[in-house]
PDB file of C-alpha atoms in Angstrom:
ATOM      1  CA  MET S 277       9.341  -0.608 -21.777  1.00  0.00           C
ATOM      2  CA  LYS S 278       6.876  -1.683 -24.623  1.00  0.00           C
ATOM      3  CA  ASN S 279       7.034  -5.756 -24.101  1.00  0.00           C
ATOM      4  CA  PRO S 280       4.337  -5.827 -20.995  1.00  0.00           C
ATOM      5  CA  ARG S 281       6.200  -8.543 -19.306  1.00  0.00           C
ATOM      6  CA  ALA S 282       8.883  -6.545 -18.989  1.00  0.00           C
ATOM      7  CA  ALA S 283       6.733  -4.141 -17.277  1.00  0.00           C
ATOM      8  CA  ASP S 284       5.164  -6.632 -14.975  1.00  0.00           C
ATOM      9  CA  ARG S 285       9.650  -8.614 -14.597  1.00  0.00           C
ATOM     10  CA  PHE S 286      10.991  -4.641 -13.320  1.00  0.00           C
ATOM     11  CA  CYS S 287       8.693  -4.166 -10.951  1.00  0.00           C
ATOM     12  CA  HIS S 288       8.105  -7.884  -9.107  1.00  0.00           C
ATOM     13  CA  ALA S 289      12.259  -7.156  -9.731  1.00  0.00           C
ATOM     14  CA  THR S 290      11.786  -3.566  -7.401  1.00  0.00           C
ATOM     15  CA  GLY S 291       8.797  -4.004  -5.156  1.00  0.00           C
ATOM     16  CA  LEU S 292      11.021  -7.741  -4.704  1.00  0.00           C
ATOM     17  CA  VAL S 293      13.809  -4.865  -3.223  1.00  0.00           C
ATOM     18  CA  LEU S 294      11.989  -2.555  -1.644  1.00  0.00           C
ATOM     19  CA  VAL S 295      11.178  -6.120   0.160  1.00  0.00           C
ATOM     20  CA  LEU S 296      14.926  -6.872   0.547  1.00  0.00           C
ATOM     21  CA  SER S 297      15.486  -2.715   1.919  1.00  0.00           C
ATOM     22  CA  GLY S 298      12.609  -3.718   4.749  1.00  0.00           C
ATOM     23  CA  LEU S 299      14.536  -6.334   6.274  1.00  0.00           C
ATOM     24  CA  LEU S 300      17.729  -5.236   5.773  1.00  0.00           C
ATOM     25  CA  HIS S 301      16.795  -2.082   8.460  1.00  0.00           C
ATOM     26  CA  LEU S 302      14.483  -4.618  10.601  1.00  0.00           C
ATOM     27  CA  VAL S 303      19.190  -6.215  11.414  1.00  0.00           C
ATOM     28  CA  VAL S 304      19.460  -2.804  11.535  1.00  0.00           C
ATOM     29  CA  PHE S 305      16.348  -1.954  13.752  1.00  0.00           C
ATOM     30  CA  ALA S 306      18.191  -5.242  15.635  1.00  0.00           C
ATOM     31  CA  VAL S 307      22.179  -3.732  16.220  1.00  0.00           C
ATOM     32  CA  ASP S 308      21.189  -0.239  16.715  1.00  0.00           C
ATOM     33  CA  GLY S 309      19.179  -0.630  18.870  1.00  0.00           C
ATOM     34  CA  GLY S 310      15.959   2.586  19.698  1.00  0.00           C
ATOM     35  CA  PRO S 311      13.043   2.845  19.700  1.00  0.00           C
ATOM     36  CA  TRP S 312      10.624   1.309  17.607  1.00  0.00           C
ATOM     37  CA  ASP S 313       7.350   3.257  17.797  1.00  0.00           C
ATOM     38  CA  GLY S 314       7.990   7.557  17.091  1.00  0.00           C
ATOM     39  CA  PRO S 315       8.182   9.668  14.173  1.00  0.00           C
ATOM     40  CA  VAL S 316      12.432   9.099  14.205  1.00  0.00           C
ATOM     41  CA  SER S 317      11.952   5.446  14.523  1.00  0.00           C
ATOM     42  CA  TRP S 318      14.059   2.656  12.241  1.00  0.00           C
ATOM     43  CA  ARG S 319      10.183   1.235  12.103  1.00  0.00           C
ATOM     44  CA  LYS S 320       9.811   3.078   9.060  1.00  0.00           C
ATOM     45  CA  PRO S 321      12.895   2.092   6.639  1.00  0.00           C
ATOM     46  CA  VAL S 322      11.676  -1.684   8.084  1.00  0.00           C
ATOM     47  CA  THR S 323       7.405  -1.261   7.548  1.00  0.00           C
ATOM     48  CA  PHE S 324       7.532   0.478   4.246  1.00  0.00           C
ATOM     49  CA  GLY S 325       9.640  -1.039   2.439  1.00  0.00           C
ATOM     50  CA  LEU S 326       8.322  -4.339   3.049  1.00  0.00           C
ATOM     51  CA  SER S 327       4.525  -2.215   2.751  1.00  0.00           C
ATOM     52  CA  PHE S 328       5.252  -0.773  -0.297  1.00  0.00           C
ATOM     53  CA  GLY S 329       7.904  -3.540  -1.836  1.00  0.00           C
ATOM     54  CA  LEU S 330       4.169  -6.405  -1.104  1.00  0.00           C
ATOM     55  CA  THR S 331       1.753  -3.669  -2.432  1.00  0.00           C
ATOM     56  CA  LEU S 332       3.456  -3.422  -5.704  1.00  0.00           C
ATOM     57  CA  LEU S 333       4.496  -6.816  -6.037  1.00  0.00           C
ATOM     58  CA  ALA S 334       0.440  -8.016  -5.801  1.00  0.00           C
ATOM     59  CA  ILE S 335      -0.790  -4.782  -7.816  1.00  0.00           C
ATOM     60  CA  THR S 336       1.343  -5.650 -10.775  1.00  0.00           C
ATOM     61  CA  TRP S 337      -0.031  -9.197 -10.060  1.00  0.00           C
ATOM     62  CA  VAL S 338      -3.801  -8.886  -9.619  1.00  0.00           C
ATOM     63  CA  THR S 339      -3.380  -6.048 -12.074  1.00  0.00           C
ATOM     64  CA  SER S 340      -2.264  -8.575 -15.003  1.00  0.00           C
ATOM     65  CA  TYR S 341      -6.773  -9.974 -14.075  1.00  0.00           C
ATOM     66  CA  LEU S 342      -8.133  -6.227 -15.627  1.00  0.00           C
ATOM     67  CA  ARG S 343      -9.154  -6.196 -18.244  1.00  0.00           C
ATOM     68  CA  ILE S 344      -6.765  -2.668 -19.460  1.00  0.00           C
ATOM     69  CA  ASP S 345      -5.453  -2.161 -22.756  1.00  0.00           C
ATOM     70  CA  PRO S 346      -1.843  -4.169 -21.593  1.00  0.00           C
ATOM     71  CA  ARG S 347       0.285  -0.630 -22.861  1.00  0.00           C
ATOM     72  CA  LEU S 348      -1.559   1.640 -20.354  1.00  0.00           C
ATOM     73  CA  ARG S 349      -1.457  -1.300 -18.078  1.00  0.00           C
ATOM     74  CA  SER S 350       2.117  -1.034 -18.589  1.00  0.00           C
ATOM     75  CA  ALA S 351       3.391   2.315 -17.891  1.00  0.00           C
ATOM     76  CA  LEU S 352       0.681   2.656 -15.319  1.00  0.00           C
ATOM     77  CA  LEU S 353       2.982   0.268 -13.274  1.00  0.00           C
ATOM     78  CA  LEU S 354       6.566   2.094 -14.186  1.00  0.00           C
ATOM     79  CA  VAL S 355       5.162   5.047 -12.406  1.00  0.00           C
ATOM     80  CA  PHE S 356       3.825   3.487  -9.900  1.00  0.00           C
ATOM     81  CA  ALA S 357       6.864   1.770  -8.864  1.00  0.00           C
ATOM     82  CA  ALA S 358       8.439   4.442  -9.660  1.00  0.00           C
ATOM     83  CA  ASP S 359       6.854   6.636  -6.789  1.00  0.00           C
ATOM     84  CA  CYS S 360       7.144   3.418  -4.249  1.00  0.00           C
ATOM     85  CA  VAL S 361      10.923   3.690  -5.213  1.00  0.00           C
ATOM     86  CA  ALA S 362      11.061   7.728  -3.456  1.00  0.00           C
ATOM     87  CA  GLU S 363       8.559   7.089  -0.325  1.00  0.00           C
ATOM     88  CA  VAL S 364      10.088   4.413   0.510  1.00  0.00           C
ATOM     89  CA  GLY S 365      14.077   6.442  -0.145  1.00  0.00           C
ATOM     90  CA  GLY S 366      12.567   9.407   1.499  1.00  0.00           C
ATOM     91  CA  ILE S 367      11.512   7.350   4.271  1.00  0.00           C
ATOM     92  CA  THR S 368      14.481   5.582   4.465  1.00  0.00           C
ATOM     93  CA  LEU S 369      17.072   8.678   3.614  1.00  0.00           C
ATOM     94  CA  GLN S 370      14.959  10.178   6.731  1.00  0.00           C
ATOM     95  CA  ALA S 371      15.621   8.350   9.126  1.00  0.00           C
ATOM     96  CA  TRP S 372      19.494   7.488   8.381  1.00  0.00           C
ATOM     97  CA  ARG S 373      19.860  11.259   9.321  1.00  0.00           C
ATOM     98  CA  ARG S 374      17.661  10.824  12.293  1.00  0.00           C
ATOM     99  CA  VAL S 375      14.476  13.342  11.640  1.00  0.00           C
ATOM    100  CA  PRO S 376      10.965  12.424  11.178  1.00  0.00           C
ATOM    101  CA  SER S 377      10.724  11.210   7.400  1.00  0.00           C
ATOM    102  CA  HIS S 378       6.976  12.686   7.466  1.00  0.00           C
ATOM    103  CA  LEU S 379       4.571  16.225   8.056  1.00  0.00           C
ATOM    104  CA  ASN S 380       9.126  17.061   8.816  1.00  0.00           C
ATOM    105  CA  MET S 381       8.960  21.596   8.137  1.00  0.00           C
ATOM    106  CA  GLN S 382      12.276  21.704  10.519  1.00  0.00           C
ATOM    107  CA  THR S 383      14.281  22.742   7.542  1.00  0.00           C
ATOM    108  CA  PRO S 384      13.835  23.803   4.276  1.00  0.00           C
ATOM    109  CA  PHE S 385      16.221  20.877   2.575  1.00  0.00           C
ATOM    110  CA  ASP S 386      13.557  18.472   4.904  1.00  0.00           C
ATOM    111  CA  THR S 387       9.894  20.360   4.083  1.00  0.00           C
ATOM    112  CA  ALA S 388      11.270  19.327   0.647  1.00  0.00           C
ATOM    113  CA  VAL S 389      11.890  15.623   1.453  1.00  0.00           C
ATOM    114  CA  SER S 390       7.524  15.860   3.379  1.00  0.00           C
ATOM    115  CA  MET S 391       6.560  17.826   0.177  1.00  0.00           C
ATOM    116  CA  THR S 392       7.806  15.099  -1.644  1.00  0.00           C
ATOM    117  CA  LEU S 393       5.929  11.797   0.485  1.00  0.00           C
ATOM    118  CA  ALA S 394       2.864  13.953   0.281  1.00  0.00           C
ATOM    119  CA  ALA S 395       3.208  14.632  -4.086  1.00  0.00           C
ATOM    120  CA  GLY S 396       4.326  10.717  -3.962  1.00  0.00           C
ATOM    121  CA  GLY S 397       0.970   9.675  -2.254  1.00  0.00           C
ATOM    122  CA  GLY S 398      -1.160  11.790  -4.335  1.00  0.00           C
ATOM    123  CA  VAL S 399      -0.544  10.187  -7.629  1.00  0.00           C
ATOM    124  CA  LEU S 400       0.026   6.832  -5.619  1.00  0.00           C
ATOM    125  CA  VAL S 401      -4.188   7.972  -4.965  1.00  0.00           C
ATOM    126  CA  VAL S 402      -5.187   8.500  -8.694  1.00  0.00           C
ATOM    127  CA  LEU S 403      -2.711   5.629  -9.523  1.00  0.00           C
ATOM    128  CA  LEU S 404      -4.258   2.696  -7.779  1.00  0.00           C
ATOM    129  CA  MET S 405      -7.888   4.819  -8.281  1.00  0.00           C
ATOM    130  CA  VAL S 406      -7.806   4.109 -11.612  1.00  0.00           C
ATOM    131  CA  PHE S 407      -6.913   0.558 -11.805  1.00  0.00           C
ATOM    132  CA  ALA S 408      -9.746   0.357  -8.722  1.00  0.00           C
ATOM    133  CA  VAL S 409     -11.972   1.663 -11.782  1.00  0.00           C
ATOM    134  CA  ALA S 410     -10.605  -0.477 -14.654  1.00  0.00           C
ATOM    135  CA  SER S 411     -11.788  -3.525 -12.571  1.00  0.00           C
ATOM    136  CA  PHE S 412     -15.740  -2.195 -11.483  1.00  0.00           C
ATOM    137  CA  ARG S 413     -16.177  -1.110 -15.356  1.00  0.00           C
ATOM    138  CA  HIS S 414     -14.986  -4.677 -16.242  1.00  0.00           C
ATOM    139  CA  ARG S 415     -15.543  -7.927 -15.488  1.00  0.00           C
ATOM    140  CA  PRO S 416     -11.784  -9.346 -13.938  1.00  0.00           C
ATOM    141  CA  GLN S 417     -10.747 -11.829 -15.707  1.00  0.00           C
ATOM    142  CA  GLY S 418      -9.380 -15.696 -14.591  1.00  0.00           C
ATOM    143  CA  PRO S 419     -11.401 -17.983 -11.933  1.00  0.00           C
ATOM    144  CA  ALA S 420     -14.640 -17.502 -11.424  1.00  0.00           C
ATOM    145  CA  ASP S 421     -13.840 -16.088  -7.681  1.00  0.00           C
ATOM    146  CA  MET S 422     -11.732 -13.983  -8.950  1.00  0.00           C
ATOM    147  CA  PRO S 423     -13.501 -10.632  -9.726  1.00  0.00           C
ATOM    148  CA  LEU S 424     -15.367 -10.780  -6.761  1.00  0.00           C
ATOM    149  CA  ALA S 425     -12.222 -11.293  -5.231  1.00  0.00           C
ATOM    150  CA  VAL S 426     -10.183  -8.660  -6.978  1.00  0.00           C
ATOM    151  CA  ARG S 427     -13.312  -5.974  -6.774  1.00  0.00           C
ATOM    152  CA  SER S 428     -13.555  -6.619  -3.393  1.00  0.00           C
ATOM    153  CA  GLY S 429      -9.234  -6.527  -3.052  1.00  0.00           C
ATOM    154  CA  PHE S 430      -9.527  -2.175  -4.917  1.00  0.00           C
ATOM    155  CA  ALA S 431     -12.750  -1.246  -2.836  1.00  0.00           C
ATOM    156  CA  ILE S 432     -12.119  -2.299   0.408  1.00  0.00           C
ATOM    157  CA  LEU S 433      -7.784  -0.644  -0.868  1.00  0.00           C
ATOM    158  CA  LEU S 434     -10.300   2.866  -1.519  1.00  0.00           C
ATOM    159  CA  VAL S 435     -10.287   2.736   2.601  1.00  0.00           C
ATOM    160  CA  ALA S 436      -6.944   2.845   2.958  1.00  0.00           C
ATOM    161  CA  LEU S 437      -6.603   5.483   0.437  1.00  0.00           C
ATOM    162  CA  ALA S 438      -9.126   7.742   1.950  1.00  0.00           C
ATOM    163  CA  SER S 439      -7.471   6.935   5.297  1.00  0.00           C
ATOM    164  CA  GLY S 440      -3.632   7.579   4.699  1.00  0.00           C
ATOM    165  CA  ALA S 441      -5.188  11.146   2.566  1.00  0.00           C
ATOM    166  CA  ALA S 442      -6.265  12.105   6.163  1.00  0.00           C
ATOM    167  CA  MET S 443      -3.414  11.589   7.933  1.00  0.00           C
ATOM    168  CA  ILE S 444      -1.353  12.896   5.569  1.00  0.00           C
ATOM    169  CA  ALA S 445      -4.069  16.085   5.625  1.00  0.00           C
ATOM    170  CA  ARG S 446      -4.735  16.835   9.206  1.00  0.00           C
ATOM    171  CA  GLY S 447      -1.171  16.480   9.170  1.00  0.00           C
ATOM    172  CA  VAL S 448       0.325  18.790   7.171  1.00  0.00           C
ATOM    173  CA  VAL S 449      -1.973  21.694   8.375  1.00  0.00           C
ATOM    174  CA  LEU S 450      -1.109  20.779  12.099  1.00  0.00           C
ATOM    175  CA  THR S 451       2.182  21.755  11.838  1.00  0.00           C
ATOM    176  CA  ARG S 452       0.901  24.488   9.435  1.00  0.00           C
ATOM    177  CA  THR S 453      -0.594  25.975  12.610  1.00  0.00           C
ATOM    178  CA  GLY S 454       2.412  25.820  14.865  1.00  0.00           C
ATOM    179  CA  HIS S 455       1.650  22.699  16.276  1.00  0.00           C
ATOM    180  CA  GLN S 456       4.463  19.528  15.573  1.00  0.00           C
ATOM    181  CA  GLU S 457       3.976  17.876  17.971  1.00  0.00           C
ATOM    182  CA  ALA S 458       0.766  16.943  17.947  1.00  0.00           C
ATOM    183  CA  ALA S 459       0.686  15.999  14.052  1.00  0.00           C
ATOM    184  CA  TYR S 460       3.126  13.734  14.396  1.00  0.00           C
ATOM    185  CA  HIS S 461       0.813  12.073  16.998  1.00  0.00           C
ATOM    186  CA  SER S 462      -2.279  13.238  14.921  1.00  0.00           C
ATOM    187  CA  THR S 463      -1.907   9.439  12.849  1.00  0.00           C
ATOM    188  CA  ALA S 464      -2.008   6.858  15.312  1.00  0.00           C
ATOM    189  CA  PRO S 465      -5.943   6.761  15.733  1.00  0.00           C
ATOM    190  CA  LEU S 466      -6.591   5.991  11.525  1.00  0.00           C
ATOM    191  CA  LYS S 467      -3.253   3.841  11.552  1.00  0.00           C
ATOM    192  CA  PRO S 468      -4.792   0.069  12.292  1.00  0.00           C
ATOM    193  CA  LEU S 469      -7.103   1.533   9.374  1.00  0.00           C
ATOM    194  CA  HIS S 470      -5.014   2.304   7.360  1.00  0.00           C
ATOM    195  CA  GLY S 471      -2.787  -0.334   7.970  1.00  0.00           C
ATOM    196  CA  VAL S 472      -5.454  -3.903   7.947  1.00  0.00           C
ATOM    197  CA  SER S 473      -7.248  -2.058   3.949  1.00  0.00           C
ATOM    198  CA  LEU S 474      -4.871  -1.501   2.530  1.00  0.00           C
ATOM    199  CA  HIS S 475      -3.298  -5.836   2.143  1.00  0.00           C
ATOM    200  CA  ALA S 476      -7.336  -7.465   0.742  1.00  0.00           C
ATOM    201  CA  VAL S 477      -5.483  -6.297  -2.450  1.00  0.00           C
ATOM    202  CA  LEU S 478      -2.583  -9.110  -1.937  1.00  0.00           C
ATOM    203  CA  VAL S 479      -5.387 -11.210   0.391  1.00  0.00           C
ATOM    204  CA  LEU S 480      -7.947 -11.693  -1.453  1.00  0.00           C
ATOM    205  CA  PRO S 481      -6.923 -12.000  -5.256  1.00  0.00           C
ATOM    206  CA  ALA S 482      -4.102 -15.096  -3.077  1.00  0.00           C
ATOM    207  CA  LEU S 483      -6.969 -15.937  -1.405  1.00  0.00           C
ATOM    208  CA  ALA S 484      -9.159 -16.939  -5.114  1.00  0.00           C
ATOM    209  CA  TRP S 485      -5.868 -18.237  -6.410  1.00  0.00           C
ATOM    210  CA  LEU S 486      -5.361 -21.133  -4.301  1.00  0.00           C
ATOM    211  CA  LEU S 487      -9.182 -22.127  -4.516  1.00  0.00           C
ATOM    212  CA  SER S 488      -8.759 -22.128  -8.415  1.00  0.00           C
ATOM    213  CA  ARG S 489      -5.826 -25.319  -7.959  1.00  0.00           C
ATOM    214  CA  SER S 490      -8.722 -26.950  -5.469  1.00  0.00           C
ATOM    215  CA  PRO S 491     -11.301 -29.532  -6.098  1.00  0.00           C
ATOM    216  CA  TRP S 492     -13.824 -27.227  -4.967  1.00  0.00           C
ATOM    217  CA  THR S 493     -16.594 -26.342  -7.537  1.00  0.00           C
ATOM    218  CA  ASP S 494     -16.991 -22.833  -8.505  1.00  0.00           C
ATOM    219  CA  GLN S 495     -19.847 -22.423  -5.970  1.00  0.00           C
ATOM    220  CA  THR S 496     -17.990 -23.225  -3.208  1.00  0.00           C
ATOM    221  CA  ARG S 497     -15.036 -21.386  -3.888  1.00  0.00           C
ATOM    222  CA  ARG S 498     -17.048 -18.769  -4.335  1.00  0.00           C
ATOM    223  CA  ARG S 499     -18.620 -18.996  -1.387  1.00  0.00           C
ATOM    224  CA  ILE S 500     -16.015 -19.452   0.483  1.00  0.00           C
ATOM    225  CA  VAL S 501     -14.031 -15.746  -0.748  1.00  0.00           C
ATOM    226  CA  ALA S 502     -17.202 -13.796   0.040  1.00  0.00           C
ATOM    227  CA  THR S 503     -16.931 -14.994   3.226  1.00  0.00           C
ATOM    228  CA  ALA S 504     -13.530 -13.717   3.184  1.00  0.00           C
ATOM    229  CA  VAL S 505     -14.130 -10.226   2.719  1.00  0.00           C
ATOM    230  CA  GLY S 506     -17.195 -10.573   4.943  1.00  0.00           C
ATOM    231  CA  CYS S 507     -14.198 -11.115   7.755  1.00  0.00           C
ATOM    232  CA  TYR S 508     -12.068  -8.415   6.069  1.00  0.00           C
ATOM    233  CA  ALA S 509     -14.295  -5.657   6.166  1.00  0.00           C
ATOM    234  CA  ALA S 510     -16.082  -6.722   9.558  1.00  0.00           C
ATOM    235  CA  ALA S 511     -12.121  -5.948   9.740  1.00  0.00           C
ATOM    236  CA  VAL S 512     -11.371  -2.604   8.277  1.00  0.00           C
ATOM    237  CA  ALA S 513     -14.739  -1.341   9.897  1.00  0.00           C
ATOM    238  CA  GLY S 514     -14.061  -2.643  13.407  1.00  0.00           C
ATOM    239  CA  ALA S 515     -10.764  -0.138  12.282  1.00  0.00           C
ATOM    240  CA  GLY S 516     -12.712   2.054  11.448  1.00  0.00           C
ATOM    241  CA  VAL S 517     -14.258   2.607  15.101  1.00  0.00           C
ATOM    242  CA  TRP S 518     -11.416   2.290  17.135  1.00  0.00           C
ATOM    243  CA  ALA S 519     -10.180   5.276  15.104  1.00  0.00           C
ATOM    244  CA  VAL S 520     -13.580   7.348  15.742  1.00  0.00           C
ATOM    245  CA  LEU S 521     -12.995   6.432  19.007  1.00  0.00           C
ATOM    246  CA  THR S 522      -9.725   7.719  20.354  1.00  0.00           C
ATOM    247  CA  TYR S 523      -9.927  10.159  16.487  1.00  0.00           C
ATOM    248  CA  ARG S 524      -9.392  13.167  19.296  1.00  0.00           C
TER     249      ARG S 524
END
């Protein structure tokens, strides 16, 4: 897509479809029942659909403030959108098959799905790191408090990427060494850290955008955003301490 706006519209539509997929599976869970926790549950297509959908919507919006070549941004966003669909699709497929989606090496097909999801996670890390570097390389555009919100959001997002990579790496090692059940439970300590830090890139810029519509001065808005960044960082630190204390 040569038109950046067309790429944005495509990503917005894709993000909304993923969010709707998560909500649909919440209805499926309400009807079908079953456990909410564990490697096989309707929780995974619900949470991953909502999370990936919101993340795609957030990244599409937030990157519009970055000083980056429009054609490069569009190409990266389209790859990001395709990867989000692949991740949610693989997780949803395995949920309907009633087998674990991640770290599942029981059959050749399950192994292929699991490795595809892991590879897709690697692609997500690379793409988001490119956007994060761009946010720090050149001051983002927008209201006076937006650069701090965008840069802080991407910085905290890197924590989510690191914790996600750590979960996959540890789980794969346990699986390869014959500790399949331990692999499924090994991700629990890092899940709060991953979840909390994942959406800072949406929450903080959204706060800055809302404040830009207020009558407050630039200095006041910057102080509010700085306070919000501090609070968010404290929440991430708390989740990190929890991960350390519960790590086995």
